[in-house]
Amino acid sequence: MSEMSTTAVVLAAGKGTRMHSAKPKVLQTILNEPMLYYVYAALAPLFRENILTVIGHGAEMVESAFPEKKDSFVIQEEQLGTGHALQVAWDAVKKNGATHCLVINGDTPLVTVEALDRLTSVTGCCDLAFMTITPKDVGTFGRVVRDEDRRITSIVEAKDFDMNIHGPITGEVNAGIYLLKIETIEPLLDALKNENASGEYYITDLVALAVERGLSVDGVQCGDDISLMGINSPRELVVAENTLRRQTVDELIDAGVLIHNPDTVTIGPGVTVEPGAEIFGHCEIYGASYVKAGARLGSYTYITDSTFETGCNVKQFCHIEGAGVGPDCVVGPYARLRPGAVLKRGARVGNFVEIKKAVLGEGAKASHLTYLGDADVGAGANIGAGTITCNYDGKNKFTTVIGEGAFIGSNTALVAPVSVGRDALVGAGSTITKDVPEAGGAIARGKQININRRLKKSD
């Protein structure tokens, strides 16, 4: 790639009818990330910011999913085929001053940097080059047609393929990744026609046009490489997701992460897990999560965008989003940490406890049946079962502050804004609406009245 400058064009305007979804095909998720995310990840090391994306169906949704790409989107108002999509993007391609253009379908999430580098490195001298595969099932992929001397003559879309005209099916199909020499291919774009079963302008027709005009055409054969397969149906999406899931899990195991029942564990592409961490079956970990060595994540736990320090123990059936779990903390089982939850060293959150936008200081405990929202809980504080912070008045959120060493009795309602001082004690069943002073005590509940009941004996 060093001898030529290349602009990448991602074709992402299609509807993806066979996905049976209101979302554009390129936004269908794999490991909790849009399919297009993976294409960008493969392109980035080779092209940096020199990437254009043609969008059309659901354009606003695609723009919203990738706001950082807003200046590189090209709108295809009418979806008239892949050839038309390239025509729409061509002016932007030339503005970049590149000599070559790599075109890739946005529905190839398994594509690797190595595959793209192979195409750009091996075929830089060609006018047109593309990658081919020989899958077990050729399905609806475009067929590669060669003459008796094995020279490529054309690519024919599946619905237009006729064995009487194009010869027997060889099993070699188009992978949807092309490298075009801009200077020589530009005249061919205007020659594209839509005389086919779909009435669309196919980028694949550039191959036959190039051959007719004596340009050099090459096909990079990649065997049955599944990484180049396009995704057109829910079944293919599931196969791709399982492939990536297994690759990720295997790489982590080989690196020193202990993963029990690995066939059931799902870890997203943005997750970092250090060697020495331990993950149990049926965990799902996504986003920018970070799991440090010595952390333990229990079965059936869902995690996104959270960090776990050395020595922490997350028990089974927890749901954790945007949280930070400190060293030697214990979470769960059946706990929920929502965005902004921070547990400092040795803090404990037990079953059926929900923490939202709250900090638990070192050694603080909320062991059962508690809601702490918009709260700051000091080190060593004990939160009794059934305690809730009443942080919302129907319009605004307010903060509750609980000092170090404070003891909150069971079934207490803390009506924010309110503070409980250091080493203070709140009696069980209280509704606290005023600040409690340091080392003080507070109780706020109705007076107990015992009623003398005289029960008649049954006859």
Coordinates of C-alpha atoms in Angstrom, one line a residue:
M1 CA 0.0 0.0 0.0
S2 CA 3.0 2.3 0.4
E3 CA 3.3 2.8 -3.4
M4 CA -0.2 4.1 -3.9
S5 CA -2.7 6.2 -2.1
T6 CA -6.1 4.6 -1.5
T7 CA -9.5 5.8 -0.5
A8 CA -11.9 3.2 1.0
V9 CA -15.6 3.3 0.1
V10 CA -18.0 1.3 2.2
L11 CA -21.3 0.4 0.5
A12 CA -23.9 0.7 3.3
A13 CA -27.1 2.0 1.6
G14 CA -29.0 -1.3 1.3
K15 CA -32.2 -2.1 3.1
G16 CA -31.4 -5.8 3.7
T17 CA -34.9 -7.1 3.0
R18 CA -34.0 -10.6 3.9
M19 CA -33.1 -9.5 7.5
H20 CA -36.9 -8.8 8.1
S21 CA -36.0 -5.8 10.3
A22 CA -36.8 -2.1 10.4
K23 CA -33.1 -1.4 11.0
P24 CA -30.7 -1.0 8.0
K25 CA -28.8 -4.2 7.5
V26 CA -25.4 -2.6 8.5
L27 CA -26.9 -1.8 11.9
Q28 CA -27.8 -5.4 12.7
T29 CA -25.8 -6.1 15.8
I30 CA -23.1 -8.7 16.4
L31 CA -21.8 -9.0 20.0
N32 CA -23.8 -5.8 20.8
E33 CA -22.1 -3.7 18.1
P34 CA -23.5 -2.8 14.6
M35 CA -22.2 -4.9 11.8
L36 CA -20.6 -1.8 10.3
Y37 CA -18.5 -1.3 13.4
Y38 CA -16.4 -4.4 12.4
V39 CA -15.9 -3.2 8.8
Y40 CA -14.6 0.2 10.1
A41 CA -12.3 -1.7 12.6
A42 CA -10.7 -3.7 9.8
L43 CA -10.3 -0.6 7.6
A44 CA -8.9 1.7 10.2
P45 CA -5.3 0.4 10.4
L46 CA -4.9 0.7 6.6
F47 CA -6.9 3.8 5.8
R48 CA -7.1 5.8 9.0
E49 CA -9.6 8.5 8.3
N50 CA -9.6 8.1 4.5
I51 CA -12.9 6.2 4.5
L52 CA -16.1 7.2 2.8
T53 CA -19.5 5.5 3.5
V54 CA -22.4 5.5 1.1
I55 CA -25.7 5.4 3.0
G56 CA -29.3 5.5 1.9
H57 CA -32.0 3.4 3.5
G58 CA -32.2 4.4 7.2
A59 CA -29.5 7.0 6.6
E60 CA -30.4 9.0 9.8
M61 CA -30.1 5.8 11.9
V62 CA -26.7 5.1 10.5
E63 CA -25.5 8.7 11.1
S64 CA -26.8 8.5 14.6
A65 CA -25.0 5.2 15.3
F66 CA -21.6 6.6 14.0
P67 CA -21.6 10.4 14.8
E68 CA -17.8 10.5 14.5
K69 CA -18.2 9.6 10.8
K70 CA -20.6 12.4 10.0
D71 CA -18.2 14.2 7.6
S72 CA -17.5 11.0 5.6
F73 CA -21.1 10.0 4.7
V74 CA -22.3 10.2 1.1
I75 CA -26.1 9.9 0.7
Q76 CA -27.5 7.7 -2.1
E77 CA -31.1 9.1 -2.3
E78 CA -32.4 6.4 -4.5
Q79 CA -31.0 2.9 -4.0
L80 CA -30.3 1.9 -7.6
G81 CA -27.6 -0.7 -7.0
T82 CA -24.0 -1.0 -5.9
G83 CA -22.7 0.5 -9.2
H84 CA -24.9 3.6 -8.7
A85 CA -23.7 3.9 -5.1
L86 CA -20.1 4.1 -6.3
Q87 CA -21.2 6.7 -8.9
V88 CA -22.7 8.8 -6.2
A89 CA -19.5 8.6 -4.1
W90 CA -17.1 9.1 -7.0
D91 CA -16.7 12.9 -6.7
A92 CA -15.8 12.5 -3.1
V93 CA -13.3 9.8 -4.0
K94 CA -11.5 12.0 -6.4
K95 CA -11.4 14.9 -4.0
N96 CA -9.2 12.8 -1.7
G97 CA -6.6 12.7 -4.5
A98 CA -6.1 9.0 -4.2
T99 CA -4.8 6.8 -7.0
H100 CA -6.9 3.8 -6.1
C101 CA -10.2 3.1 -4.5
L102 CA -11.0 0.1 -2.3
V103 CA -14.7 -0.7 -2.3
I104 CA -16.2 -3.0 0.3
N105 CA -19.7 -4.1 1.2
G106 CA -20.8 -3.0 4.6
D107 CA -22.2 -6.4 5.4
T108 CA -18.8 -8.2 5.8
P109 CA -18.2 -8.0 9.6
L110 CA -15.8 -10.9 9.7
V111 CA -13.3 -9.3 7.3
T112 CA -9.8 -8.9 8.6
V113 CA -7.0 -6.4 8.3
E114 CA -4.8 -9.1 6.8
A115 CA -7.3 -9.9 4.0
L116 CA -7.6 -6.2 3.1
D117 CA -3.9 -5.8 3.2
R118 CA -3.4 -8.8 0.9
L119 CA -5.7 -7.2 -1.7
T120 CA -4.1 -3.8 -1.6
S121 CA -0.5 -5.2 -1.6
V122 CA -0.7 -8.0 -4.1
T123 CA -2.9 -6.3 -6.7
G124 CA -1.7 -2.7 -6.7
C125 CA -0.6 -3.0 -10.3
C126 CA -4.0 -4.0 -11.6
D127 CA -6.7 -1.8 -13.1
L128 CA -9.3 -3.8 -11.2
A129 CA -8.9 -6.6 -8.6
F130 CA -11.4 -8.3 -6.3
M131 CA -11.5 -11.1 -3.8
T132 CA -13.2 -14.4 -4.4
I133 CA -14.2 -17.3 -2.2
T134 CA -15.4 -20.8 -2.7
P135 CA -18.0 -21.4 0.1
K136 CA -19.7 -24.7 0.7
D137 CA -23.0 -23.0 -0.3
V138 CA -22.8 -20.4 -3.0
G139 CA -26.2 -19.2 -2.1
T140 CA -27.0 -15.8 -3.7
F141 CA -23.5 -14.6 -4.1
G142 CA -22.4 -13.3 -7.5
R143 CA -20.7 -16.0 -9.6
V144 CA -17.2 -15.6 -11.0
V145 CA -17.0 -16.5 -14.7
R146 CA -13.7 -17.6 -16.2
D147 CA -12.8 -18.7 -19.8
E148 CA -11.1 -21.9 -20.8
D149 CA -7.7 -20.4 -19.9
R150 CA -9.0 -19.6 -16.3
R151 CA -9.0 -15.8 -17.1
I152 CA -11.7 -13.9 -15.4
T153 CA -14.3 -12.6 -17.9
S154 CA -17.1 -11.4 -15.6
I155 CA -19.1 -11.5 -12.4
V156 CA -22.7 -12.5 -12.8
E157 CA -25.3 -12.0 -10.1
A158 CA -27.0 -15.2 -9.0
K159 CA -30.5 -14.2 -10.3
D160 CA -29.0 -13.4 -13.7
F161 CA -26.8 -16.5 -14.0
D162 CA -27.6 -18.9 -16.8
M163 CA -25.5 -22.0 -17.3
N164 CA -26.4 -22.1 -21.0
I165 CA -24.7 -18.7 -21.3
H166 CA -22.2 -18.5 -18.6
G167 CA -21.2 -22.1 -18.3
P168 CA -21.3 -24.5 -15.3
I169 CA -21.3 -23.2 -11.7
T170 CA -17.7 -23.5 -10.5
G171 CA -18.3 -22.6 -6.9
E172 CA -16.1 -19.5 -7.0
V173 CA -18.1 -16.4 -6.0
N174 CA -17.5 -12.7 -5.5
A175 CA -16.6 -11.6 -1.9
G176 CA -17.7 -8.0 -2.5
I177 CA -14.3 -6.3 -2.0
Y178 CA -12.7 -4.5 -4.9
L179 CA -9.6 -2.5 -5.6
L180 CA -10.0 0.0 -8.5
K181 CA -7.4 2.1 -10.3
I182 CA -9.3 5.4 -10.4
E183 CA -7.8 6.8 -13.6
T184 CA -8.7 3.7 -15.7
I185 CA -11.9 2.7 -14.1
E186 CA -13.6 6.1 -14.1
P187 CA -14.7 5.9 -17.8
L188 CA -16.4 2.6 -17.1
L189 CA -18.7 4.0 -14.4
D190 CA -20.7 5.9 -17.0
A191 CA -20.9 2.8 -19.1
L192 CA -22.8 0.8 -16.5
K193 CA -26.3 -0.3 -17.5
N194 CA -29.2 -1.7 -15.5
E195 CA -30.2 -4.4 -18.0
N196 CA -30.6 -7.2 -15.5
A197 CA -33.3 -9.0 -13.4
S198 CA -33.2 -6.3 -10.6
G199 CA -33.1 -3.3 -12.9
E200 CA -30.1 -2.0 -10.9
Y201 CA -26.6 -0.8 -11.7
Y202 CA -24.2 -3.4 -10.5
I203 CA -20.6 -2.7 -9.5
T204 CA -19.8 -6.2 -10.6
D205 CA -20.5 -5.3 -14.2
L206 CA -17.2 -3.2 -14.1
V207 CA -15.4 -6.5 -14.4
A208 CA -16.8 -7.4 -17.8
L209 CA -16.4 -3.8 -19.0
A210 CA -12.8 -3.8 -17.9
V211 CA -12.1 -7.1 -19.7
E212 CA -13.8 -5.8 -22.9
R213 CA -11.5 -2.8 -22.9
G214 CA -8.4 -4.7 -22.4
L215 CA -7.7 -3.6 -18.8
S216 CA -5.9 -5.8 -16.3
V217 CA -8.3 -7.7 -14.1
D218 CA -7.3 -10.1 -11.2
G219 CA -9.2 -12.2 -8.7
V220 CA -7.5 -12.9 -5.4
Q221 CA -8.7 -16.4 -4.5
C222 CA -9.2 -16.9 -0.7
G223 CA -10.7 -20.5 -0.7
D224 CA -13.6 -21.0 1.7
D225 CA -12.5 -18.1 4.0
I226 CA -15.6 -17.4 6.0
S227 CA -14.2 -14.0 7.1
L228 CA -15.2 -12.7 3.6
M229 CA -18.8 -13.9 3.7
G230 CA -21.5 -11.2 3.4
I231 CA -24.4 -11.3 5.8
N232 CA -27.9 -11.4 4.2
S233 CA -30.2 -13.3 6.6
P234 CA -30.7 -13.8 10.3
R235 CA -29.2 -17.2 10.1
E236 CA -26.0 -15.8 8.5
L237 CA -25.9 -13.1 11.2
V238 CA -26.1 -15.7 14.0
V239 CA -23.3 -17.8 12.3
A240 CA -21.1 -14.7 12.1
E241 CA -21.8 -13.7 15.7
N242 CA -21.0 -17.2 17.0
T243 CA -17.8 -17.2 14.9
L244 CA -16.6 -13.9 16.4
R245 CA -17.7 -14.9 19.9
R246 CA -15.7 -18.1 19.8
Q247 CA -12.6 -16.4 18.3
T248 CA -12.7 -13.8 21.2
V249 CA -13.2 -16.4 23.9
D250 CA -10.4 -18.7 22.5
E251 CA -8.0 -15.8 22.3
L252 CA -8.6 -14.9 25.9
I253 CA -8.2 -18.4 27.1
D254 CA -5.0 -18.7 25.3
A255 CA -3.8 -15.5 26.9
G256 CA -4.4 -16.8 30.4
V257 CA -8.0 -15.9 31.2
L258 CA -9.9 -18.7 33.0
I259 CA -13.3 -19.1 31.3
H260 CA -15.6 -21.8 32.5
N261 CA -18.1 -23.3 30.1
P262 CA -16.7 -21.1 27.3
D263 CA -19.4 -22.1 24.7
T264 CA -21.9 -20.0 26.8
V265 CA -19.7 -16.9 27.4
T266 CA -20.1 -13.8 25.2
I267 CA -17.5 -11.0 25.2
G268 CA -17.7 -8.0 22.9
P269 CA -14.9 -6.5 20.8
G270 CA -14.3 -3.5 23.0
V271 CA -13.8 -5.5 26.2
T272 CA -10.4 -5.9 27.9
V273 CA -9.8 -8.9 30.1
E274 CA -6.5 -9.4 31.8
P275 CA -4.8 -12.8 32.2
G276 CA -5.7 -14.2 35.6
A277 CA -9.3 -13.1 35.6
E278 CA -12.0 -15.7 36.0
I279 CA -15.3 -15.8 34.2
F280 CA -18.1 -18.3 34.6
G281 CA -20.6 -19.6 32.2
H282 CA -23.4 -17.6 30.6
C283 CA -21.8 -14.3 31.2
E284 CA -22.3 -11.5 28.6
I285 CA -19.7 -8.7 28.7
Y286 CA -20.0 -5.7 26.3
G287 CA -18.9 -2.1 25.6
A288 CA -15.7 -0.7 27.0
S289 CA -15.6 -3.0 30.0
Y290 CA -12.3 -3.8 31.7
V291 CA -11.8 -6.9 33.9
K292 CA -8.5 -6.9 35.8
A293 CA -6.5 -10.0 36.8
G294 CA -7.9 -11.7 39.9
A295 CA -11.5 -10.4 39.3
R296 CA -14.2 -13.1 39.3
L297 CA -17.4 -12.8 37.4
G298 CA -20.2 -15.2 38.3
S299 CA -22.6 -17.1 36.0
Y300 CA -25.5 -15.4 34.2
T301 CA -24.2 -11.9 34.7
Y302 CA -24.8 -9.2 32.1
I303 CA -22.2 -6.4 32.0
T304 CA -21.6 -3.4 29.8
D305 CA -19.2 -0.4 30.1
S306 CA -18.0 -1.4 33.5
T307 CA -14.6 -2.0 35.3
F308 CA -13.7 -4.7 37.8
E309 CA -10.6 -4.4 40.0
T310 CA -8.4 -7.2 41.3
G311 CA -10.0 -9.4 43.9
C312 CA -13.6 -8.4 43.3
N313 CA -16.2 -11.1 43.3
V314 CA -19.4 -10.7 41.3
K315 CA -21.8 -13.5 42.1
Q316 CA -24.5 -15.0 39.9
F317 CA -27.4 -13.3 38.2
C318 CA -26.2 -9.6 38.3
H319 CA -26.9 -6.8 35.9
I320 CA -24.1 -4.2 35.7
E321 CA -24.0 -1.1 33.5
G322 CA -21.6 1.8 33.5
A323 CA -20.3 0.9 37.0
G324 CA -16.9 0.6 38.7
V325 CA -16.3 -2.3 41.1
G326 CA -13.3 -1.8 43.3
P327 CA -10.7 -4.2 44.7
D328 CA -12.1 -7.0 47.0
C329 CA -15.7 -5.9 46.5
V330 CA -18.6 -8.4 46.6
V331 CA -21.6 -8.0 44.4
G332 CA -24.7 -10.1 44.3
P333 CA -26.2 -12.5 43.7
Y334 CA -29.1 -10.8 42.0
A335 CA -27.8 -7.2 42.3
R336 CA -28.1 -4.4 39.8
L337 CA -25.5 -1.7 39.4
R338 CA -26.6 1.1 37.1
P339 CA -24.6 3.9 35.4
G340 CA -22.6 5.9 37.9
A341 CA -22.4 3.2 40.5
V342 CA -19.0 3.1 42.1
L343 CA -17.9 0.6 44.8
K344 CA -14.7 1.3 46.6
R345 CA -12.4 -1.3 48.1
G346 CA -14.2 -4.0 50.1
A347 CA -17.7 -2.6 49.6
R348 CA -20.5 -5.2 49.5
V349 CA -23.7 -5.1 47.6
G350 CA -26.0 -8.1 48.2
N351 CA -29.1 -9.6 46.7
F352 CA -31.9 -7.5 45.3
V353 CA -29.9 -4.2 45.8
E354 CA -30.0 -1.5 43.1
I355 CA -27.3 1.2 43.0
K356 CA -27.6 4.1 40.6
K357 CA -25.2 7.1 40.4
A358 CA -24.0 6.4 43.9
V359 CA -20.7 5.9 45.6
L360 CA -20.2 3.3 48.3
G361 CA -17.0 4.0 50.3
E362 CA -14.5 1.4 51.5
G363 CA -16.1 -1.4 53.4
A364 CA -19.6 0.0 53.1
K365 CA -22.4 -2.6 53.0
A366 CA -25.9 -2.7 51.5
S367 CA -26.6 -6.4 51.9
H368 CA -30.2 -6.8 50.8
L369 CA -33.4 -5.3 49.3
T370 CA -32.1 -1.7 49.0
Y371 CA -32.2 1.1 46.5
L372 CA -29.4 3.8 46.6
G373 CA -29.7 6.4 43.9
D374 CA -27.9 9.8 43.7
A375 CA -26.1 9.0 47.0
D376 CA -22.7 9.2 48.6
V377 CA -22.2 6.5 51.2
G378 CA -19.1 6.8 53.5
A379 CA -16.6 4.2 54.4
G380 CA -17.8 1.5 56.7
A381 CA -21.5 2.6 56.7
N382 CA -24.1 -0.1 57.0
I383 CA -27.3 0.1 55.1
G384 CA -30.1 -2.1 56.5
A385 CA -32.5 -4.2 54.4
G386 CA -35.3 -2.3 52.8
T387 CA -33.6 1.1 52.9
I388 CA -34.4 3.4 50.0
T389 CA -33.2 6.9 49.0
C390 CA -36.2 8.9 47.9
N391 CA -34.2 10.9 45.3
Y392 CA -37.0 12.1 42.9
D393 CA -39.8 14.5 43.6
G394 CA -41.4 14.0 40.2
K395 CA -39.4 16.7 38.6
N396 CA -35.8 16.9 40.0
K397 CA -33.3 14.4 41.4
F398 CA -31.7 15.1 44.8
T399 CA -28.7 13.7 46.7
T400 CA -28.4 11.7 49.9
V401 CA -25.2 11.8 51.9
I402 CA -24.5 9.1 54.5
G403 CA -21.4 9.6 56.6
E404 CA -18.6 7.1 57.4
G405 CA -19.6 4.5 59.9
A406 CA -23.3 5.5 59.9
F407 CA -25.9 2.8 60.6
I408 CA -29.2 2.9 58.7
G409 CA -31.8 0.6 60.2
S410 CA -33.9 -1.7 58.1
N411 CA -36.9 -0.3 56.1
T412 CA -35.7 3.3 56.3
A413 CA -36.8 5.9 53.7
L414 CA -34.2 8.8 53.3
V415 CA -36.0 11.7 51.7
A416 CA -33.5 13.7 49.7
P417 CA -31.9 16.1 49.9
V418 CA -30.8 14.9 53.3
S419 CA -27.6 13.8 55.1
V420 CA -26.8 11.4 57.9
G421 CA -23.7 12.3 59.8
R422 CA -20.6 10.2 60.5
D423 CA -21.3 7.4 63.0
A424 CA -24.9 8.4 63.3
L425 CA -27.7 5.8 63.8
V426 CA -31.1 5.8 62.2
G427 CA -33.8 3.5 63.8
A428 CA -35.5 0.9 61.7
G429 CA -38.7 1.9 59.9
S430 CA -37.9 5.6 59.9
T431 CA -38.7 8.2 57.3
I432 CA -35.9 10.7 57.5
T433 CA -36.6 14.2 56.1
K434 CA -34.1 16.2 58.1
D435 CA -30.3 16.0 58.5
V436 CA -29.0 13.7 61.2
P437 CA -26.0 15.1 63.1
E438 CA -22.7 13.4 63.5
A439 CA -22.7 10.6 66.0
G440 CA -26.4 11.4 66.6
G441 CA -29.4 9.2 66.5
A442 CA -32.8 9.6 64.7
I443 CA -36.0 7.7 64.7
A444 CA -39.1 8.9 62.8
R445 CA -42.0 6.5 62.8
G446 CA -45.5 6.2 64.2
K447 CA -46.0 5.2 67.8
Q448 CA -46.8 1.6 68.4
I449 CA -50.2 1.0 70.0
N450 CA -51.1 -2.4 71.3
I451 CA -54.8 -3.2 71.1
N452 CA -56.4 -5.6 73.6
R453 CA -58.5 -8.0 71.5
R454 CA -61.1 -10.1 73.1
L455 CA -61.8 -13.0 70.9
K456 CA -65.0 -15.1 71.3
K457 CA -64.5 -18.8 71.6
S458 CA -66.1 -20.8 68.9
D459 CA -69.1 -22.9 69.8

